[in-house]
Short mmCIF file of C-alpha atoms in Angstrom, two decimals:
data_model
loop_
_atom_site.label_atom_id
_atom_site.label_comp_id
_atom_site.label_asym_id
_atom_site.label_seq_id
_atom_site.Cartn_x
_atom_site.Cartn_y
_atom_site.Cartn_z
CA MET A 1 -28.28 -1.39 -20.41
CA ALA A 2 -24.74 -0.45 -19.27
CA ASP A 3 -23.97 2.84 -17.06
CA ILE A 4 -20.52 3.63 -18.54
CA ILE A 5 -19.00 2.43 -21.55
CA ILE A 6 -15.11 3.16 -22.34
CA THR A 7 -14.51 2.96 -26.28
CA ASN A 8 -11.56 3.36 -28.35
CA GLY A 9 -8.75 2.44 -26.14
CA ILE A 10 -5.78 0.11 -25.71
CA VAL A 11 -7.25 -2.29 -23.40
CA VAL A 12 -4.57 -4.21 -21.12
CA THR A 13 -6.79 -6.63 -19.65
CA MET A 14 -4.50 -8.86 -17.62
CA ASP A 15 -6.91 -11.56 -18.10
CA PRO A 16 -5.62 -15.47 -17.88
CA HIS A 17 -4.70 -14.90 -21.73
CA ARG A 18 -3.08 -11.39 -21.10
CA ARG A 19 -5.30 -10.00 -24.00
CA VAL A 20 -4.33 -6.37 -25.25
CA ILE A 21 -7.18 -5.24 -27.38
CA GLU A 22 -6.62 -2.41 -30.06
CA ASN A 23 -9.35 -0.30 -30.43
CA GLY A 24 -10.77 -1.99 -27.37
CA ALA A 25 -13.83 -1.26 -25.00
CA VAL A 26 -15.17 -1.95 -21.63
CA ALA A 27 -18.76 -1.81 -20.55
CA ILE A 28 -19.89 -1.44 -16.81
CA GLU A 29 -23.09 -1.88 -15.35
CA LYS A 30 -23.33 -0.55 -11.75
CA ASP A 31 -20.24 -1.87 -10.05
CA ARG A 32 -19.22 -4.66 -12.29
CA ILE A 33 -17.74 -5.04 -16.05
CA VAL A 34 -20.28 -6.73 -18.26
CA ALA A 35 -18.34 -6.57 -21.62
CA VAL A 36 -14.54 -6.41 -22.58
CA GLY A 37 -13.92 -6.37 -26.36
CA THR A 38 -13.27 -4.62 -29.37
CA THR A 39 -15.43 -1.17 -29.66
CA GLU A 40 -17.20 -2.72 -32.29
CA GLU A 41 -18.31 -5.82 -30.39
CA VAL A 42 -19.22 -4.01 -27.32
CA LEU A 43 -21.20 -1.20 -28.70
CA ALA A 44 -23.12 -3.87 -30.80
CA SER A 45 -24.53 -5.23 -27.73
CA HIS A 46 -24.45 -2.34 -25.05
CA GLN A 47 -25.43 1.31 -24.69
CA ALA A 48 -24.76 3.66 -21.87
CA PRO A 49 -25.55 7.11 -20.87
CA THR A 50 -21.92 7.83 -20.21
CA MET A 51 -19.36 7.22 -22.65
CA ILE A 52 -15.71 7.70 -22.12
CA ASP A 53 -13.64 8.02 -25.42
CA ALA A 54 -10.34 6.61 -24.64
CA SER A 55 -8.45 7.25 -27.84
CA ARG A 56 -4.78 7.39 -27.51
CA LYS A 57 -5.21 5.99 -23.80
CA ILE A 58 -4.31 2.70 -22.22
CA VAL A 59 -7.43 1.23 -20.20
CA MET A 60 -6.09 -1.20 -17.74
CA PRO A 61 -7.05 -2.54 -14.15
CA GLY A 62 -6.45 -0.35 -11.23
CA LEU A 63 -2.96 -0.86 -9.88
CA ILE A 64 -2.64 -2.61 -6.28
CA ASP A 65 -0.12 -1.46 -3.39
CA GLY A 66 0.53 -4.24 -1.35
CA HIS A 67 2.37 -2.45 1.60
CA ALA A 68 2.19 1.19 2.95
CA HIS A 69 1.66 3.08 6.13
CA ALA A 70 -1.20 5.28 7.14
CA GLY A 71 0.09 8.46 9.08
CA HIS A 72 3.16 8.57 7.12
CA GLY A 73 1.83 11.03 4.47
CA LEU A 74 2.07 13.89 7.29
CA ILE A 75 5.24 12.80 8.41
CA LYS A 76 7.24 12.12 5.10
CA THR A 77 10.69 13.60 5.12
CA MET A 78 10.87 14.94 8.87
CA GLY A 79 14.29 14.47 10.16
CA GLY A 80 15.83 14.59 6.69
CA GLY A 81 17.45 11.19 6.69
CA ASP A 82 18.20 10.87 10.54
CA SER A 83 16.48 7.56 11.14
CA ASP A 84 16.33 7.93 14.67
CA ALA A 85 14.66 11.39 14.62
CA TRP A 86 12.40 9.93 11.71
CA TYR A 87 11.07 6.98 14.00
CA GLU A 88 10.80 9.42 17.09
CA ALA A 89 8.61 11.68 15.14
CA CYS A 90 6.39 8.68 14.12
CA HIS A 91 6.50 7.13 17.56
CA LYS A 92 5.41 10.25 19.48
CA ALA A 93 3.19 11.61 16.95
CA TYR A 94 1.11 8.28 16.30
CA THR A 95 0.89 7.23 20.15
CA VAL A 96 0.63 10.47 21.88
CA ALA A 97 0.22 13.64 19.92
CA SER A 98 -2.39 12.50 17.10
CA THR A 99 -6.07 13.12 16.99
CA PRO A 100 -8.74 11.68 14.75
CA GLU A 101 -8.53 14.64 12.62
CA PHE A 102 -4.97 13.95 11.94
CA TRP A 103 -5.73 10.34 10.78
CA ARG A 104 -8.42 11.47 8.51
CA ALA A 105 -6.65 14.38 7.12
CA GLU A 106 -3.81 11.92 6.38
CA ALA A 107 -6.04 9.15 4.88
CA ARG A 108 -7.54 11.59 2.55
CA LEU A 109 -4.19 12.92 1.56
CA ALA A 110 -2.73 9.33 1.04
CA ALA A 111 -5.96 8.41 -0.70
CA LEU A 112 -5.71 11.25 -3.00
CA GLU A 113 -2.24 10.49 -4.10
CA ARG A 114 -3.28 7.04 -4.72
CA LEU A 115 -6.16 8.01 -6.79
CA ARG A 116 -4.06 10.57 -9.00
CA PHE A 117 -1.50 7.78 -9.74
CA GLY A 118 -4.12 5.13 -10.63
CA VAL A 119 -3.75 3.15 -7.24
CA THR A 120 -7.26 1.78 -6.73
CA THR A 121 -6.60 -0.79 -3.95
CA GLY A 122 -3.83 -0.37 -1.27
CA VAL A 123 -2.82 -1.94 2.05
CA SER A 124 -2.25 0.66 4.89
CA LEU A 125 -0.63 -0.13 8.09
CA LEU A 126 -2.48 2.20 10.85
CA GLY A 127 0.84 3.35 11.75
CA GLY A 128 4.63 2.56 11.34
CA GLY A 129 6.89 -0.27 12.60
CA ASP A 130 5.30 -2.65 15.07
CA THR A 131 5.04 -0.79 18.43
CA ILE A 132 3.25 2.25 17.19
CA LEU A 133 0.03 1.09 15.58
CA ARG A 134 -2.62 3.30 16.73
CA THR A 135 -5.03 0.72 18.15
CA ASP A 136 -5.56 2.09 21.61
CA GLU A 137 -9.19 3.22 20.78
CA PRO A 138 -11.13 2.66 17.52
CA ILE A 139 -11.96 6.38 16.99
CA TYR A 140 -8.42 6.66 15.14
CA GLY A 141 -9.08 3.64 12.76
CA ASP A 142 -12.71 5.06 12.03
CA ALA A 143 -11.26 8.35 11.03
CA HIS A 144 -8.94 6.87 8.63
CA CYS A 145 -11.45 4.63 7.14
CA GLU A 146 -13.80 7.70 6.65
CA GLY A 147 -11.23 9.73 4.91
CA VAL A 148 -10.44 6.90 2.30
CA ARG A 149 -14.32 6.35 1.92
CA GLU A 150 -14.52 10.21 0.99
CA VAL A 151 -12.01 9.98 -1.70
CA GLY A 152 -13.43 6.62 -3.00
CA THR A 153 -10.51 4.33 -3.24
CA ARG A 154 -10.45 0.72 -2.05
CA SER A 155 -8.05 0.13 0.96
CA VAL A 156 -7.18 -2.94 3.17
CA VAL A 157 -6.54 -1.31 6.59
CA ALA A 158 -4.29 -3.08 8.80
CA VAL A 159 -4.42 -3.01 12.58
CA GLY A 160 -3.19 -5.06 15.30
CA PRO A 161 -1.55 -5.27 18.82
CA THR A 162 1.90 -3.72 19.46
CA ARG A 163 5.07 -5.84 20.65
CA PRO A 164 5.11 -6.93 24.44
CA PRO A 165 5.60 -5.78 26.89
CA HIS A 166 2.35 -4.44 27.69
CA PRO A 167 0.91 -2.04 28.64
CA ARG A 168 1.76 0.75 25.99
CA THR A 169 1.52 4.41 26.53
CA TYR A 170 -0.90 6.03 24.48
CA ALA A 171 -2.76 9.52 24.91
CA ARG A 172 -5.59 11.16 23.75
CA ILE A 173 -5.54 14.95 23.08
CA VAL A 174 -8.00 16.99 25.38
CA ASP A 175 -8.17 20.54 25.09
CA GLY A 176 -5.00 20.62 23.20
CA LYS A 177 -2.99 18.59 26.14
CA ALA A 178 -2.04 14.93 25.93
CA VAL A 179 -3.90 12.70 28.57
CA GLU A 180 -1.65 9.63 28.64
CA ARG A 181 -2.81 6.35 29.80
CA PRO A 182 -1.67 2.55 29.62
CA VAL A 183 -3.16 0.40 26.98
CA SER A 184 -3.01 -3.32 27.29
CA PHE A 185 -2.88 -6.14 24.73
CA GLU A 186 -6.56 -7.02 25.46
CA GLU A 187 -7.69 -3.33 24.63
CA GLN A 188 -5.77 -3.25 21.46
CA PHE A 189 -7.34 -6.39 20.57
CA GLU A 190 -10.84 -5.48 21.22
CA THR A 191 -10.12 -2.45 19.24
CA CYS A 192 -9.40 -4.52 16.18
CA LYS A 193 -12.60 -6.54 16.92
CA THR A 194 -14.53 -3.13 16.78
CA LEU A 195 -13.04 -2.22 13.59
CA ILE A 196 -13.72 -5.40 11.80
CA ASP A 197 -17.26 -5.17 12.95
CA THR A 198 -17.58 -1.60 11.83
CA TRP A 199 -15.55 -1.40 8.38
CA HIS A 200 -14.90 -4.80 6.90
CA GLY A 201 -16.28 -5.21 3.65
CA LYS A 202 -18.56 -2.08 4.02
CA HIS A 203 -19.15 0.65 1.30
CA GLY A 204 -19.55 -1.84 -1.71
CA GLY A 205 -16.47 -3.75 -0.34
CA ARG A 206 -14.28 -1.01 -0.60
CA LEU A 207 -13.23 -0.80 3.04
CA ASN A 208 -11.39 -3.77 4.43
CA ILE A 209 -9.63 -4.65 7.56
CA ALA A 210 -6.50 -6.99 7.89
CA LEU A 211 -4.83 -7.96 11.02
CA ILE A 212 -1.30 -7.52 11.77
CA THR A 213 1.32 -8.40 14.55
CA PRO A 214 4.90 -7.60 15.05
CA THR A 215 7.71 -9.75 13.32
CA LEU A 216 9.65 -11.72 15.61
CA ARG A 217 13.23 -11.76 14.42
CA ALA A 218 16.42 -12.54 16.08
CA GLU A 219 17.15 -9.36 17.68
CA HIS A 220 13.70 -9.37 19.22
CA LEU A 221 14.09 -12.98 20.72
CA ALA A 222 17.10 -11.71 22.36
CA GLU A 223 15.65 -8.50 23.55
CA LEU A 224 12.40 -9.67 24.87
CA GLY A 225 13.38 -12.27 27.55
CA ALA A 226 11.57 -15.61 27.93
CA GLU A 227 8.36 -14.27 29.49
CA ASN A 228 7.48 -11.59 26.82
CA LEU A 229 8.71 -13.79 24.22
CA GLU A 230 6.27 -16.51 25.04
CA GLU A 231 3.48 -13.79 25.39
CA ALA A 232 4.29 -12.27 22.05
CA LYS A 233 3.96 -15.87 20.34
CA ARG A 234 0.64 -16.25 22.16
CA GLN A 235 -0.45 -13.04 20.67
CA ALA A 236 0.67 -13.60 17.13
CA ARG A 237 -1.03 -16.89 17.11
CA LEU A 238 -4.17 -15.46 18.81
CA THR A 239 -4.47 -12.64 16.07
CA ALA A 240 -3.48 -14.86 13.15
CA ALA A 241 -6.34 -17.33 14.46
CA LEU A 242 -8.84 -14.36 14.31
CA ALA A 243 -7.69 -13.43 11.07
CA ARG A 244 -8.43 -16.78 9.53
CA GLU A 245 -11.74 -17.14 11.33
CA ALA A 246 -12.95 -13.78 10.05
CA GLY A 247 -11.53 -14.51 6.56
CA LEU A 248 -9.09 -11.63 6.76
CA VAL A 249 -5.56 -10.95 5.41
CA PHE A 250 -2.89 -11.59 7.86
CA THR A 251 0.15 -9.60 7.42
CA GLN A 252 3.56 -8.68 8.97
CA ASP A 253 5.98 -6.15 8.28
CA GLY A 254 9.89 -6.12 8.16
CA HIS A 255 10.48 -9.95 7.63
CA THR A 256 14.15 -10.85 7.09
CA LYS A 257 16.93 -13.05 8.34
CA GLY A 258 15.17 -16.08 9.65
CA SER A 259 12.03 -14.71 10.63
CA VAL A 260 10.07 -16.48 8.12
CA SER A 261 11.36 -19.88 9.70
CA TYR A 262 10.10 -18.74 12.96
CA ALA A 263 6.62 -17.58 11.46
CA LYS A 264 6.33 -21.22 10.11
CA GLU A 265 7.03 -22.69 13.34
CA LEU A 266 4.22 -20.48 14.99
CA GLY A 267 1.91 -21.82 12.53
CA ILE A 268 0.86 -18.29 11.37
CA LEU A 269 1.56 -18.71 7.69
CA GLY A 270 -0.90 -19.78 4.89
CA PRO A 271 -2.88 -18.41 1.83
CA ASN A 272 -4.14 -15.44 3.79
CA ALA A 273 -0.70 -14.26 4.85
CA LEU A 274 1.26 -11.52 3.40
CA LEU A 275 4.69 -10.95 4.59
CA SER A 276 6.33 -7.65 3.68
CA HIS A 277 9.99 -6.81 2.69
CA SER A 278 11.25 -10.41 3.03
CA THR A 279 14.73 -9.73 2.63
CA ASN A 280 17.61 -12.44 2.98
CA LEU A 281 15.55 -15.32 2.73
CA THR A 282 17.28 -18.67 2.99
CA GLU A 283 16.61 -21.34 0.41
CA ASP A 284 14.64 -23.14 2.92
CA GLU A 285 12.19 -19.99 3.66
CA ILE A 286 11.56 -19.64 -0.18
CA ARG A 287 10.22 -23.10 0.02
CA ILE A 288 8.28 -22.37 2.97
CA VAL A 289 6.56 -19.22 1.41
CA ALA A 290 5.52 -21.34 -1.82
CA ASP A 291 4.62 -24.28 -0.17
CA THR A 292 2.20 -22.57 2.85
CA GLY A 293 0.61 -20.47 -0.23
CA THR A 294 1.93 -17.22 1.73
CA SER A 295 2.41 -13.99 -0.37
CA ILE A 296 5.25 -11.62 -0.26
CA ALA A 297 4.85 -7.95 -0.79
CA HIS A 298 8.18 -6.74 -2.25
CA ASN A 299 8.95 -3.12 -1.53
CA PRO A 300 11.95 -2.44 -4.03
CA SER A 301 12.19 1.44 -3.22
CA ALA A 302 12.27 0.86 0.34
CA ILE A 303 15.35 1.10 2.55
CA ALA A 304 14.94 -2.33 3.79
CA SER A 305 15.60 -3.25 -0.02
CA ILE A 306 19.20 -1.58 0.28
CA LEU A 307 19.95 -3.20 3.58
CA GLY A 308 18.97 -6.55 2.15
CA ARG A 309 17.49 -8.25 -0.71
CA CYS A 310 14.08 -9.85 -1.47
CA PRO A 311 14.66 -12.66 -3.55
CA VAL A 312 11.62 -12.09 -6.05
CA PRO A 313 12.85 -14.12 -9.17
CA GLU A 314 13.66 -17.17 -6.96
CA LEU A 315 10.31 -16.97 -5.17
CA LEU A 316 8.55 -16.89 -8.16
CA GLU A 317 10.37 -19.61 -9.90
CA ALA A 318 9.52 -21.69 -6.70
CA GLY A 319 5.99 -20.73 -7.26
CA ALA A 320 5.26 -18.27 -4.68
CA ASN A 321 3.00 -15.33 -5.22
CA VAL A 322 4.82 -11.84 -4.95
CA CYS A 323 3.01 -8.56 -5.13
CA LEU A 324 4.58 -5.18 -5.28
CA GLY A 325 4.45 -2.67 -2.62
CA SER A 326 5.28 1.10 -2.26
CA ASP A 327 6.23 1.49 1.49
CA ALA A 328 5.04 4.76 1.07
CA THR A 329 4.86 7.56 2.23
CA ALA A 330 7.97 7.86 3.82
CA PRO A 331 10.91 8.71 3.84
CA ASP A 332 12.05 9.00 0.24
CA ARG A 333 9.15 7.45 -1.95
CA SER A 334 5.88 8.24 -3.09
CA GLY A 335 2.98 5.92 -3.82
CA ASP A 336 3.43 6.17 -7.55
CA MET A 337 3.42 2.52 -8.43
CA PHE A 338 4.83 2.97 -11.72
CA ARG A 339 8.05 4.26 -10.29
CA HIS A 340 8.26 0.93 -8.14
CA MET A 341 7.62 -1.23 -11.18
CA GLN A 342 10.56 0.30 -12.70
CA GLN A 343 12.58 -0.03 -9.61
CA CYS A 344 11.81 -3.46 -9.27
CA MET A 345 13.10 -4.19 -12.63
CA HIS A 346 16.46 -2.34 -12.30
CA TYR A 347 16.92 -3.94 -8.73
CA HIS A 348 16.96 -7.29 -9.56
CA ARG A 349 18.65 -6.84 -13.21
CA THR A 350 21.48 -5.25 -11.34
CA TYR A 351 21.63 -8.07 -8.82
CA PHE A 352 21.82 -10.63 -11.59
CA LYS A 353 24.03 -8.26 -13.88
CA ASP A 354 21.49 -9.31 -16.49
CA PRO A 355 18.81 -7.37 -18.20
CA THR A 356 16.69 -10.15 -19.10
CA TRP A 357 15.38 -10.77 -15.62
CA LEU A 358 11.91 -9.73 -14.83
CA PRO A 359 10.31 -8.73 -18.00
CA PRO A 360 7.92 -5.64 -17.93
CA GLY A 361 4.62 -7.79 -18.20
CA ARG A 362 5.74 -9.74 -15.20
CA VAL A 363 6.29 -6.63 -13.01
CA LEU A 364 2.85 -5.32 -14.24
CA GLU A 365 1.60 -8.70 -12.98
CA MET A 366 2.51 -8.09 -9.59
CA CYS A 367 0.79 -5.09 -8.97
CA THR A 368 -2.45 -5.91 -10.74
CA ILE A 369 -3.65 -9.52 -10.57
CA ASP A 370 -0.95 -10.70 -8.25
CA GLY A 371 -1.67 -8.08 -5.72
CA ALA A 372 -5.17 -9.00 -5.96
CA LYS A 373 -4.30 -12.53 -5.05
CA ALA A 374 -2.27 -11.51 -2.01
CA LEU A 375 -5.54 -9.70 -0.70
CA GLY A 376 -7.81 -12.49 -1.51
CA MET A 377 -9.45 -10.59 -4.00
CA GLU A 378 -8.57 -11.85 -7.37
CA LYS A 379 -12.13 -13.14 -8.16
CA ASP A 380 -13.18 -9.16 -8.09
CA ILE A 381 -10.31 -7.05 -9.00
CA GLY A 382 -6.91 -7.15 -10.70
CA SER A 383 -7.96 -7.62 -14.21
CA LEU A 384 -10.58 -6.56 -16.76
CA GLU A 385 -12.88 -9.67 -17.11
CA VAL A 386 -16.71 -9.80 -17.27
CA GLY A 387 -18.15 -10.22 -13.61
CA LYS A 388 -15.20 -8.35 -11.89
CA LYS A 389 -15.34 -5.18 -10.02
CA ALA A 390 -14.99 -2.19 -12.46
CA ASP A 391 -11.73 -0.87 -11.17
CA VAL A 392 -10.37 0.78 -14.36
CA VAL A 393 -7.54 3.36 -15.29
CA LEU A 394 -7.29 5.23 -18.10
CA LEU A 395 -3.75 6.33 -18.83
CA ASP A 396 -3.13 8.99 -21.40
CA LEU A 397 -0.46 8.03 -23.85
CA ARG A 398 -0.40 11.43 -25.80
CA ARG A 399 2.68 12.70 -23.83
CA PRO A 400 6.32 13.39 -25.07
CA HIS A 401 7.78 10.62 -22.99
CA LEU A 402 5.05 8.09 -24.33
CA TYR A 403 5.25 8.70 -28.13
CA PRO A 404 5.49 7.66 -30.80
CA LEU A 405 2.44 5.68 -30.62
CA ASN A 406 3.60 2.08 -30.73
CA MET A 407 4.30 -0.85 -28.22
CA PRO A 408 2.12 0.65 -26.12
CA VAL A 409 2.52 -1.86 -22.99
CA PHE A 410 6.22 -1.40 -23.03
CA ARG A 411 5.78 2.40 -22.91
CA LEU A 412 3.11 2.00 -20.25
CA ILE A 413 5.73 -0.05 -17.80
CA TYR A 414 9.04 1.46 -18.88
CA PHE A 415 8.01 5.16 -19.45
CA ALA A 416 4.83 6.03 -17.59
CA ASN A 417 4.45 7.74 -14.43
CA GLY A 418 1.37 8.25 -12.15
CA ASN A 419 1.13 11.65 -13.49
CA ASP A 420 -0.17 10.21 -16.77
CA VAL A 421 -3.13 8.84 -15.44
CA ASP A 422 -6.35 10.49 -16.87
CA THR A 423 -9.54 8.87 -15.45
CA VAL A 424 -10.05 6.35 -12.73
CA ILE A 425 -13.31 4.41 -12.12
CA VAL A 426 -13.51 2.53 -8.52
CA ASP A 427 -16.46 -0.16 -8.08
CA GLY A 428 -18.06 1.33 -11.21
CA ARG A 429 -17.84 5.14 -9.97
CA ILE A 430 -15.85 7.62 -11.65
CA ALA A 431 -13.54 9.02 -9.03
CA LEU A 432 -10.99 10.69 -10.99
CA GLN A 433 -11.79 12.50 -14.27
CA ASP A 434 -9.45 14.62 -16.40
CA ARG A 435 -7.05 14.48 -13.80
CA LYS A 436 -9.11 15.84 -10.85
CA ALA A 437 -10.82 14.10 -8.25
CA VAL A 438 -14.56 13.84 -8.42
CA PHE A 439 -15.66 13.13 -4.79
CA VAL A 440 -13.50 15.68 -2.61
CA ASP A 441 -12.19 19.09 -3.23
CA GLU A 442 -8.48 18.50 -3.64
CA ASP A 443 -7.43 22.08 -2.21
CA GLU A 444 -9.59 21.31 1.09
CA VAL A 445 -7.70 17.85 1.24
CA LEU A 446 -4.33 19.68 0.76
CA ASP A 447 -5.12 22.50 3.39
CA ASP A 448 -6.42 20.03 5.73
CA ALA A 449 -3.19 18.06 5.70
CA GLN A 450 -1.11 21.35 6.23
CA ARG A 451 -3.27 22.38 9.16
CA GLU A 452 -3.21 18.87 10.91
CA THR A 453 0.50 18.46 10.35
CA GLU A 454 1.33 21.83 11.90
CA ALA A 455 -1.17 21.04 14.68
CA MET A 456 0.72 17.88 15.36
CA LEU A 457 4.08 19.87 15.19
CA GLU A 458 2.91 22.38 17.82
CA ARG A 459 2.02 19.44 20.22
CA THR A 460 5.09 17.69 19.83
CA GLY A 461 7.86 20.51 19.24
CA PHE A 462 9.21 18.90 16.30
CA TRP A 463 9.55 21.98 14.09
CA PRO A 464 13.49 21.75 14.20
CA MET A 465 13.14 18.41 12.35
CA LEU A 466 12.04 20.17 8.97
CA GLU A 467 15.31 22.05 8.74
CA THR A 468 17.72 20.69 5.98
CA PRO A 469 20.54 18.73 7.52
CA GLN A 470 24.38 20.11 7.39
CA MET A 471 25.13 17.05 5.11
CA PHE A 472 22.59 17.79 2.22
CA TRP A 473 24.98 19.89 0.08
CA ARG A 474 28.46 19.08 -1.16
CA HIS A 475 28.95 15.76 0.60
CA VAL A 476 29.03 12.36 -0.92
CA ARG A 477 27.68 10.73 2.05
CA ALA A 478 25.39 11.75 5.08
CA THR A 479 26.79 10.92 8.35
CA ASP A 480 23.41 9.70 9.71
CA GLN A 481 22.73 6.15 8.14
CA ILE A 482 19.06 5.75 7.16
CA GLU A 483 17.36 2.82 8.50
CA ASN A 484 13.87 1.12 7.88
#
């Protein structure tokens, strides 16, 4: 006997045959899918105490966000587009002005945003950039993971050492004051090991740890000097080796302009590697990605995709695996993967000046089954198939922008947005029902986020960064260029 049966829906399976089942049904027992078929077929062999009528709804796999940042949800638009101010806010808040309560509040807010948008699995870097990861002590990663656990989504939390030289300055808040101390690479590495032991594969496999090291690009080679460069290479190899030994995803942020070739020289690429952005790749680097089985997290809405281009069609044609990322939440984008699917299509069609590139189904694959492959989870998530984890999203089609009720898969990808999501099941548990979170009080999550943001602003004195910049109105260009 099943526990949950979803009936009468338009089931978009994303299985190897890409079946779309009209009047379809999905049966769930505990955390697994036990039947997928027409409603008549499923009900003939299964009963359940919980029945969900999906009439005029799409039933689909949970969406997967291949790249985002923890912490950013409470920083968001600070600085109003001034990139230097934005980075200052991230750096100071994350290293010397944040508490475990800050990280838990942000994690719950970001996880709730994902849940409401039908994103059941997401990668979250514990900080931003590669010198402001909060890995001085495990308590901050613990707080983040606990926040995600409470909301009930599935997460891959990326932790790792910062760029040399070490030590780096971090601070614990004691009685409202920052008590600073130097933190070595070895301490950060031990923090990562502790978080792996505590969280990886726990809570039904919903919480997982990935490892990250700073990406080495041309400007870093010039800036670091010979001694620090050799140390950076040693640390990258050591961290990548730990990821392989522990069976973890190994990720790097901000690849561009020759950095993939350098990563190959370091020997850190492979089927468990996930490189974000990956703009301005050469033909040789496209081949390297495909040949090593490395995955790419493409973030079409990110500023990095304005400053350079990730050659997604070329990568796909070469046989590489590319998933979709939001790079959320900052400074101008949310975690709504429907937005990023639509942005992805327009981005590459504009480049080629040809609307036939990246058909909508290909982009949906990028944030379902291809995202699962990038995380090494394709046997468990990414499609609605018997034996897989029950990560299921119901999207309400009875909306003005999605009617009339025909060509539902086209409407799903071209016209839907995260606010059309009605019900979300993660790991066989209903986490969102009638657009309301089940496991947490949404008002409490929002109030906690507000309180912790204001406490951070008091500690940093960053209140002026919330002011609307002078160039906001009546100008065609801001004076400060946004970089990311």
